[in-house]
Amino acid sequence: NGPRCVPTVHQNRVVVFGAQGGLHCLDTKTGKTIWSHDTMALFNSKRSFRGEPPEGYFGKGSSPIIFEGLVIVNAGGAEKNAGVVAFSLSDGKLAWKSTDVRASYSSPTLARIGGQSHVVFAARLNVISVDPMTGKELFRFSFGRPGPTVTGATPVVLGDQIFVTASYGFGAVMAKIGVGKVSETWRSDDILSSQYTTAIADGGKLYGIHEVTTDGSYDAVQRAANKIINDSFKPGTVLTSHWEYV
């Protein structure tokens, strides 16, 4: 019954997104509500989707992101062209709504690719990017499968490539983003399939949790070669930028 999303703080405002679609902006000093929206009532269909409840299996779980005075969130209003929506941070007015994607539990990431600002979502069944100022869709590729599955890790942007990962048999994808096109560098369920944990990139490698292994070990993946280079880290290990274990 509680929230799944991390609060998003910007200057003197904090934005929270509840499991039932309540989006609230509060003053950080006073706790006063500045504005609120029931995104389920505004944008979501009351019909199930391939047997999935209208609110998803576990409610809303994608944290909002703030860019240039806009609060952008994966509302999942697929049937109302409101898969992703943006509100003014200052007064809560709807700035734009865009795409037919459903909601996931993965939080978005901001990136600059080829001189273009992107906000990238690993949404339900698709990875998409939109222009954060206008909502214009910039690219998409398929990712996920119907049924009681979860996409929870945040997309990782590595130059002009994007890495996304999940468990449940559909694994991970590394995709190269070009002008008006997307090409997969590799796709695999054998090397870094993480249900929730976002991978960390460092020195041409990705570090994360491969959750289909029987011992739940941590894997270090050489992203260019699509190869596991170390699977000796155990759950509970924290990797820092100086390769220390805590």
mmCIF file of C-alpha atoms in Angstrom:
data_model
loop_
_atom_site.group_PDB
_atom_site.id
_atom_site.type_symbol
_atom_site.label_atom_id
_atom_site.label_comp_id
_atom_site.label_asym_id
_atom_site.label_seq_id
_atom_site.Cartn_x
_atom_site.Cartn_y
_atom_site.Cartn_z
ATOM 1 C CA ASN A 1 0.000 0.000 0.000
ATOM 2 C CA GLY A 2 2.972 2.345 0.324
ATOM 3 C CA PRO A 3 4.825 4.259 -2.391
ATOM 4 C CA ARG A 4 7.382 2.613 -4.676
ATOM 5 C CA CYS A 5 9.038 5.767 -6.023
ATOM 6 C CA VAL A 6 11.908 7.831 -4.675
ATOM 7 C CA PRO A 7 10.910 11.472 -4.007
ATOM 8 C CA THR A 8 12.400 13.938 -6.490
ATOM 9 C CA VAL A 9 13.801 17.118 -4.940
ATOM 10 C CA HIS A 10 14.543 20.338 -6.839
ATOM 11 C CA GLN A 11 15.427 23.552 -5.010
ATOM 12 C CA ASN A 12 12.526 24.163 -2.599
ATOM 13 C CA ARG A 13 10.149 21.594 -4.080
ATOM 14 C CA VAL A 14 9.759 17.842 -3.577
ATOM 15 C CA VAL A 15 7.652 15.737 -5.944
ATOM 16 C CA VAL A 16 6.259 12.362 -4.910
ATOM 17 C CA PHE A 17 4.402 9.766 -7.002
ATOM 18 C CA GLY A 18 2.209 7.233 -5.208
ATOM 19 C CA ALA A 19 1.344 3.651 -6.066
ATOM 20 C CA GLN A 20 -2.192 4.652 -7.071
ATOM 21 C CA GLY A 21 -1.013 7.454 -9.353
ATOM 22 C CA GLY A 22 -1.175 10.425 -6.990
ATOM 23 C CA LEU A 23 1.401 13.006 -8.079
ATOM 24 C CA HIS A 24 2.075 15.678 -5.451
ATOM 25 C CA CYS A 25 4.383 18.687 -5.301
ATOM 26 C CA LEU A 26 5.219 20.031 -1.833
ATOM 27 C CA ASP A 27 7.192 22.890 -0.360
ATOM 28 C CA THR A 28 10.336 21.465 1.278
ATOM 29 C CA LYS A 29 10.314 23.999 4.123
ATOM 30 C CA THR A 30 6.670 23.967 5.146
ATOM 31 C CA GLY A 31 5.397 20.640 3.799
ATOM 32 C CA LYS A 32 2.511 22.527 2.176
ATOM 33 C CA THR A 33 1.038 20.933 -0.934
ATOM 34 C CA ILE A 34 1.603 23.230 -3.930
ATOM 35 C CA TRP A 35 -0.352 21.096 -6.392
ATOM 36 C CA SER A 36 -1.627 17.542 -6.855
ATOM 37 C CA HIS A 37 -2.944 15.364 -9.670
ATOM 38 C CA ASP A 38 -4.633 11.972 -9.714
ATOM 39 C CA THR A 39 -2.908 10.616 -12.812
ATOM 40 C CA MET A 40 -4.916 7.383 -12.737
ATOM 41 C CA ALA A 41 -8.160 9.360 -13.024
ATOM 42 C CA LEU A 42 -6.752 11.737 -15.626
ATOM 43 C CA PHE A 43 -4.973 9.370 -17.972
ATOM 44 C CA ASN A 44 -5.416 5.682 -17.268
ATOM 45 C CA SER A 45 -7.960 3.327 -18.731
ATOM 46 C CA LYS A 46 -10.142 1.401 -16.313
ATOM 47 C CA ARG A 47 -9.774 -1.713 -18.486
ATOM 48 C CA SER A 48 -7.287 -4.502 -17.966
ATOM 49 C CA PHE A 49 -4.508 -5.067 -20.497
ATOM 50 C CA ARG A 50 -3.695 -8.658 -21.449
ATOM 51 C CA GLY A 51 -4.946 -9.745 -18.047
ATOM 52 C CA GLU A 52 -2.969 -7.042 -16.249
ATOM 53 C CA PRO A 53 -4.904 -4.763 -13.847
ATOM 54 C CA PRO A 54 -5.365 -1.144 -15.031
ATOM 55 C CA GLU A 55 -2.909 0.116 -12.381
ATOM 56 C CA GLY A 56 -0.379 -2.623 -13.200
ATOM 57 C CA TYR A 57 0.485 -5.583 -11.015
ATOM 58 C CA PHE A 58 2.137 -3.509 -8.291
ATOM 59 C CA GLY A 59 0.830 0.024 -8.825
ATOM 60 C CA LYS A 60 2.880 2.958 -10.102
ATOM 61 C CA GLY A 61 6.613 2.747 -9.523
ATOM 62 C CA SER A 62 8.557 5.071 -11.847
ATOM 63 C CA SER A 63 10.026 8.081 -10.041
ATOM 64 C CA PRO A 64 9.397 11.509 -11.621
ATOM 65 C CA ILE A 65 12.265 13.446 -13.164
ATOM 66 C CA ILE A 66 12.600 17.240 -13.372
ATOM 67 C CA PHE A 67 14.006 19.126 -16.349
ATOM 68 C CA GLU A 68 13.891 22.869 -17.034
ATOM 69 C CA GLY A 69 10.883 23.473 -14.788
ATOM 70 C CA LEU A 70 8.941 20.392 -15.933
ATOM 71 C CA VAL A 71 7.987 17.333 -13.891
ATOM 72 C CA ILE A 72 8.079 14.362 -16.266
ATOM 73 C CA VAL A 73 6.585 11.004 -15.290
ATOM 74 C CA ASN A 74 5.728 7.636 -16.843
ATOM 75 C CA ALA A 75 2.004 7.830 -16.115
ATOM 76 C CA GLY A 76 1.194 4.887 -18.373
ATOM 77 C CA GLY A 77 -1.928 6.367 -19.989
ATOM 78 C CA ALA A 78 -1.461 4.314 -23.152
ATOM 79 C CA GLU A 79 -4.992 4.704 -24.489
ATOM 80 C CA LYS A 80 -4.992 8.483 -24.019
ATOM 81 C CA ASN A 81 -1.586 9.219 -25.586
ATOM 82 C CA ALA A 82 -0.346 9.861 -22.066
ATOM 83 C CA GLY A 83 2.255 7.173 -21.551
ATOM 84 C CA VAL A 84 4.597 9.966 -20.498
ATOM 85 C CA VAL A 85 3.295 13.312 -19.217
ATOM 86 C CA ALA A 86 4.874 16.584 -18.105
ATOM 87 C CA PHE A 87 3.574 19.194 -15.660
ATOM 88 C CA SER A 88 4.887 22.610 -14.752
ATOM 89 C CA LEU A 89 6.831 22.367 -11.505
ATOM 90 C CA SER A 90 5.656 25.801 -10.422
ATOM 91 C CA ASP A 91 1.889 25.446 -10.801
ATOM 92 C CA GLY A 92 1.135 21.861 -11.918
ATOM 93 C CA LYS A 93 -0.335 22.793 -15.294
ATOM 94 C CA LEU A 94 -0.138 20.075 -17.943
ATOM 95 C CA ALA A 95 2.689 20.971 -20.346
ATOM 96 C CA TRP A 96 2.424 17.980 -22.683
ATOM 97 C CA LYS A 97 1.437 14.322 -22.916
ATOM 98 C CA SER A 98 2.932 11.829 -25.304
ATOM 99 C CA THR A 99 3.264 8.197 -26.434
ATOM 100 C CA ASP A 100 1.190 5.045 -26.037
ATOM 101 C CA VAL A 101 3.491 3.229 -23.593
ATOM 102 C CA ARG A 102 2.324 1.704 -20.355
ATOM 103 C CA ALA A 103 3.964 2.303 -16.980
ATOM 104 C CA SER A 104 6.852 0.290 -15.549
ATOM 105 C CA TYR A 105 8.809 0.380 -12.297
ATOM 106 C CA SER A 106 11.970 1.779 -13.871
ATOM 107 C CA SER A 107 12.843 5.413 -13.269
ATOM 108 C CA PRO A 108 13.911 7.521 -16.268
ATOM 109 C CA THR A 109 17.271 9.076 -17.017
ATOM 110 C CA LEU A 110 18.252 12.325 -18.734
ATOM 111 C CA ALA A 111 20.903 12.281 -21.432
ATOM 112 C CA ARG A 112 22.378 14.328 -24.238
ATOM 113 C CA ILE A 113 22.926 12.223 -27.350
ATOM 114 C CA GLY A 114 24.124 13.733 -30.608
ATOM 115 C CA GLY A 115 23.375 17.249 -29.389
ATOM 116 C CA GLN A 116 19.766 16.370 -28.518
ATOM 117 C CA SER A 117 18.331 16.266 -24.992
ATOM 118 C CA HIS A 118 16.594 12.979 -24.187
ATOM 119 C CA VAL A 119 14.635 11.604 -21.287
ATOM 120 C CA VAL A 120 14.816 7.826 -21.585
ATOM 121 C CA PHE A 121 12.282 5.411 -20.094
ATOM 122 C CA ALA A 122 12.382 1.632 -19.848
ATOM 123 C CA ALA A 123 8.595 1.574 -19.962
ATOM 124 C CA ARG A 124 6.295 -1.435 -20.066
ATOM 125 C CA LEU A 125 7.230 -3.457 -23.184
ATOM 126 C CA ASN A 126 9.280 -0.658 -24.789
ATOM 127 C CA VAL A 127 12.301 1.530 -24.191
ATOM 128 C CA ILE A 128 11.475 5.026 -25.407
ATOM 129 C CA SER A 129 13.042 8.457 -25.459
ATOM 130 C CA VAL A 130 11.192 11.749 -25.716
ATOM 131 C CA ASP A 131 12.287 15.357 -26.025
ATOM 132 C CA PRO A 132 11.891 16.608 -22.437
ATOM 133 C CA MET A 133 10.644 20.025 -23.543
ATOM 134 C CA THR A 134 8.009 18.915 -26.057
ATOM 135 C CA GLY A 135 7.302 15.222 -25.501
ATOM 136 C CA LYS A 136 8.182 14.382 -29.093
ATOM 137 C CA GLU A 137 9.153 10.718 -29.340
ATOM 138 C CA LEU A 138 12.769 10.372 -30.457
ATOM 139 C CA PHE A 139 13.215 6.605 -30.535
ATOM 140 C CA ARG A 140 11.886 3.324 -29.214
ATOM 141 C CA PHE A 141 12.706 -0.348 -29.231
ATOM 142 C CA SER A 142 10.960 -3.362 -27.771
ATOM 143 C CA PHE A 143 11.884 -4.546 -24.295
ATOM 144 C CA GLY A 144 9.829 -6.698 -21.945
ATOM 145 C CA ARG A 145 7.065 -9.226 -22.118
ATOM 146 C CA PRO A 146 3.415 -9.388 -20.986
ATOM 147 C CA GLY A 147 2.483 -11.090 -17.744
ATOM 148 C CA PRO A 148 3.560 -10.599 -14.122
ATOM 149 C CA THR A 149 7.006 -9.247 -14.994
ATOM 150 C CA VAL A 150 8.923 -6.211 -13.748
ATOM 151 C CA THR A 151 11.252 -3.746 -15.428
ATOM 152 C CA GLY A 152 12.833 -1.928 -12.510
ATOM 153 C CA ALA A 153 16.401 -0.883 -13.378
ATOM 154 C CA THR A 154 17.082 2.607 -14.748
ATOM 155 C CA PRO A 155 18.474 2.824 -18.316
ATOM 156 C CA VAL A 156 22.216 3.507 -18.428
ATOM 157 C CA VAL A 157 23.451 5.881 -21.150
ATOM 158 C CA LEU A 158 27.009 5.315 -22.387
ATOM 159 C CA GLY A 159 27.808 7.902 -25.052
ATOM 160 C CA ASP A 160 25.568 7.002 -27.969
ATOM 161 C CA GLN A 161 24.597 3.623 -26.494
ATOM 162 C CA ILE A 162 21.887 2.684 -23.999
ATOM 163 C CA PHE A 163 21.906 -0.341 -21.723
ATOM 164 C CA VAL A 164 18.688 -1.723 -20.241
ATOM 165 C CA THR A 165 18.241 -4.824 -18.123
ATOM 166 C CA ALA A 166 15.560 -6.906 -16.443
ATOM 167 C CA SER A 167 14.965 -10.479 -15.327
ATOM 168 C CA TYR A 168 12.005 -12.764 -16.167
ATOM 169 C CA GLY A 169 13.650 -14.225 -19.244
ATOM 170 C CA PHE A 170 14.046 -11.140 -21.405
ATOM 171 C CA GLY A 171 17.437 -10.125 -20.084
ATOM 172 C CA ALA A 172 19.503 -7.165 -21.233
ATOM 173 C CA VAL A 173 19.955 -5.053 -24.355
ATOM 174 C CA MET A 174 22.738 -2.732 -25.473
ATOM 175 C CA ALA A 175 21.490 -0.455 -28.255
ATOM 176 C CA LYS A 176 23.250 2.175 -30.351
ATOM 177 C CA ILE A 177 21.310 5.386 -30.945
ATOM 178 C CA GLY A 178 21.713 7.026 -34.346
ATOM 179 C CA VAL A 179 19.900 9.842 -36.095
ATOM 180 C CA GLY A 180 16.333 8.603 -36.377
ATOM 181 C CA LYS A 181 17.265 4.956 -35.832
ATOM 182 C CA VAL A 182 18.214 2.405 -33.186
ATOM 183 C CA SER A 183 20.387 -0.667 -33.726
ATOM 184 C CA GLU A 184 20.983 -3.400 -31.167
ATOM 185 C CA THR A 185 24.628 -4.021 -30.308
ATOM 186 C CA TRP A 186 23.626 -7.142 -28.388
ATOM 187 C CA ARG A 187 20.667 -8.709 -26.579
ATOM 188 C CA SER A 188 21.075 -11.549 -24.065
ATOM 189 C CA ASP A 189 19.544 -13.176 -21.004
ATOM 190 C CA ASP A 190 22.806 -14.893 -20.104
ATOM 191 C CA ILE A 191 25.075 -12.170 -18.758
ATOM 192 C CA LEU A 192 23.397 -9.343 -16.819
ATOM 193 C CA SER A 193 19.686 -9.818 -16.164
ATOM 194 C CA SER A 194 18.834 -7.578 -13.227
ATOM 195 C CA GLN A 195 15.313 -7.404 -11.850
ATOM 196 C CA TYR A 196 15.744 -4.098 -10.018
ATOM 197 C CA THR A 197 19.389 -3.068 -9.658
ATOM 198 C CA THR A 198 20.744 -0.435 -12.045
ATOM 199 C CA ALA A 199 24.145 -1.332 -13.491
ATOM 200 C CA ILE A 200 27.198 0.882 -12.894
ATOM 201 C CA ALA A 201 29.499 1.728 -15.810
ATOM 202 C CA ASP A 202 33.220 2.264 -15.302
ATOM 203 C CA GLY A 203 36.235 1.859 -17.568
ATOM 204 C CA GLY A 204 34.364 0.201 -20.427
ATOM 205 C CA LYS A 205 32.685 -2.297 -18.108
ATOM 206 C CA LEU A 206 29.253 -2.659 -16.547
ATOM 207 C CA TYR A 207 28.845 -3.886 -12.984
ATOM 208 C CA GLY A 208 25.554 -5.282 -11.788
ATOM 209 C CA ILE A 209 23.580 -8.196 -10.377
ATOM 210 C CA HIS A 210 22.815 -11.111 -12.673
ATOM 211 C CA GLU A 211 19.703 -12.461 -11.009
ATOM 212 C CA VAL A 212 19.179 -15.623 -12.977
ATOM 213 C CA THR A 213 22.288 -17.220 -11.481
ATOM 214 C CA THR A 214 21.632 -19.790 -8.790
ATOM 215 C CA ASP A 215 23.865 -18.033 -6.234
ATOM 216 C CA GLY A 216 22.803 -14.464 -7.011
ATOM 217 C CA SER A 217 26.375 -13.416 -7.745
ATOM 218 C CA TYR A 218 27.515 -10.039 -8.983
ATOM 219 C CA ASP A 219 28.819 -9.965 -12.544
ATOM 220 C CA ALA A 220 31.241 -7.593 -14.213
ATOM 221 C CA VAL A 221 30.465 -7.369 -17.926
ATOM 222 C CA GLN A 222 32.785 -6.048 -20.587
ATOM 223 C CA ARG A 223 30.154 -4.158 -22.521
ATOM 224 C CA ALA A 224 31.899 -3.930 -25.881
ATOM 225 C CA ALA A 225 32.726 -7.634 -25.993
ATOM 226 C CA ASN A 226 29.474 -8.866 -24.436
ATOM 227 C CA LYS A 227 31.464 -11.066 -22.049
ATOM 228 C CA ILE A 228 31.338 -11.790 -18.319
ATOM 229 C CA ILE A 229 34.783 -11.043 -16.896
ATOM 230 C CA ASN A 230 34.173 -11.605 -13.190
ATOM 231 C CA ASP A 231 31.367 -13.393 -11.372
ATOM 232 C CA SER A 232 32.960 -13.724 -7.949
ATOM 233 C CA PHE A 233 31.254 -10.842 -6.157
ATOM 234 C CA LYS A 234 28.549 -11.910 -3.741
ATOM 235 C CA PRO A 235 25.310 -10.176 -2.680
ATOM 236 C CA GLY A 236 25.913 -7.411 -0.153
ATOM 237 C CA THR A 237 29.143 -6.257 -1.796
ATOM 238 C CA VAL A 238 29.313 -2.547 -2.562
ATOM 239 C CA LEU A 239 31.539 -1.532 -5.477
ATOM 240 C CA THR A 240 33.043 1.946 -5.343
ATOM 241 C CA SER A 241 34.844 3.893 -8.037
ATOM 242 C CA HIS A 242 38.130 2.914 -6.370
ATOM 243 C CA TRP A 243 37.312 -0.816 -6.516
ATOM 244 C CA GLU A 244 37.023 -1.088 -2.765
ATOM 245 C CA TYR A 245 34.699 -3.590 -1.144
ATOM 246 C CA VAL A 246 32.661 -2.438 1.833
#
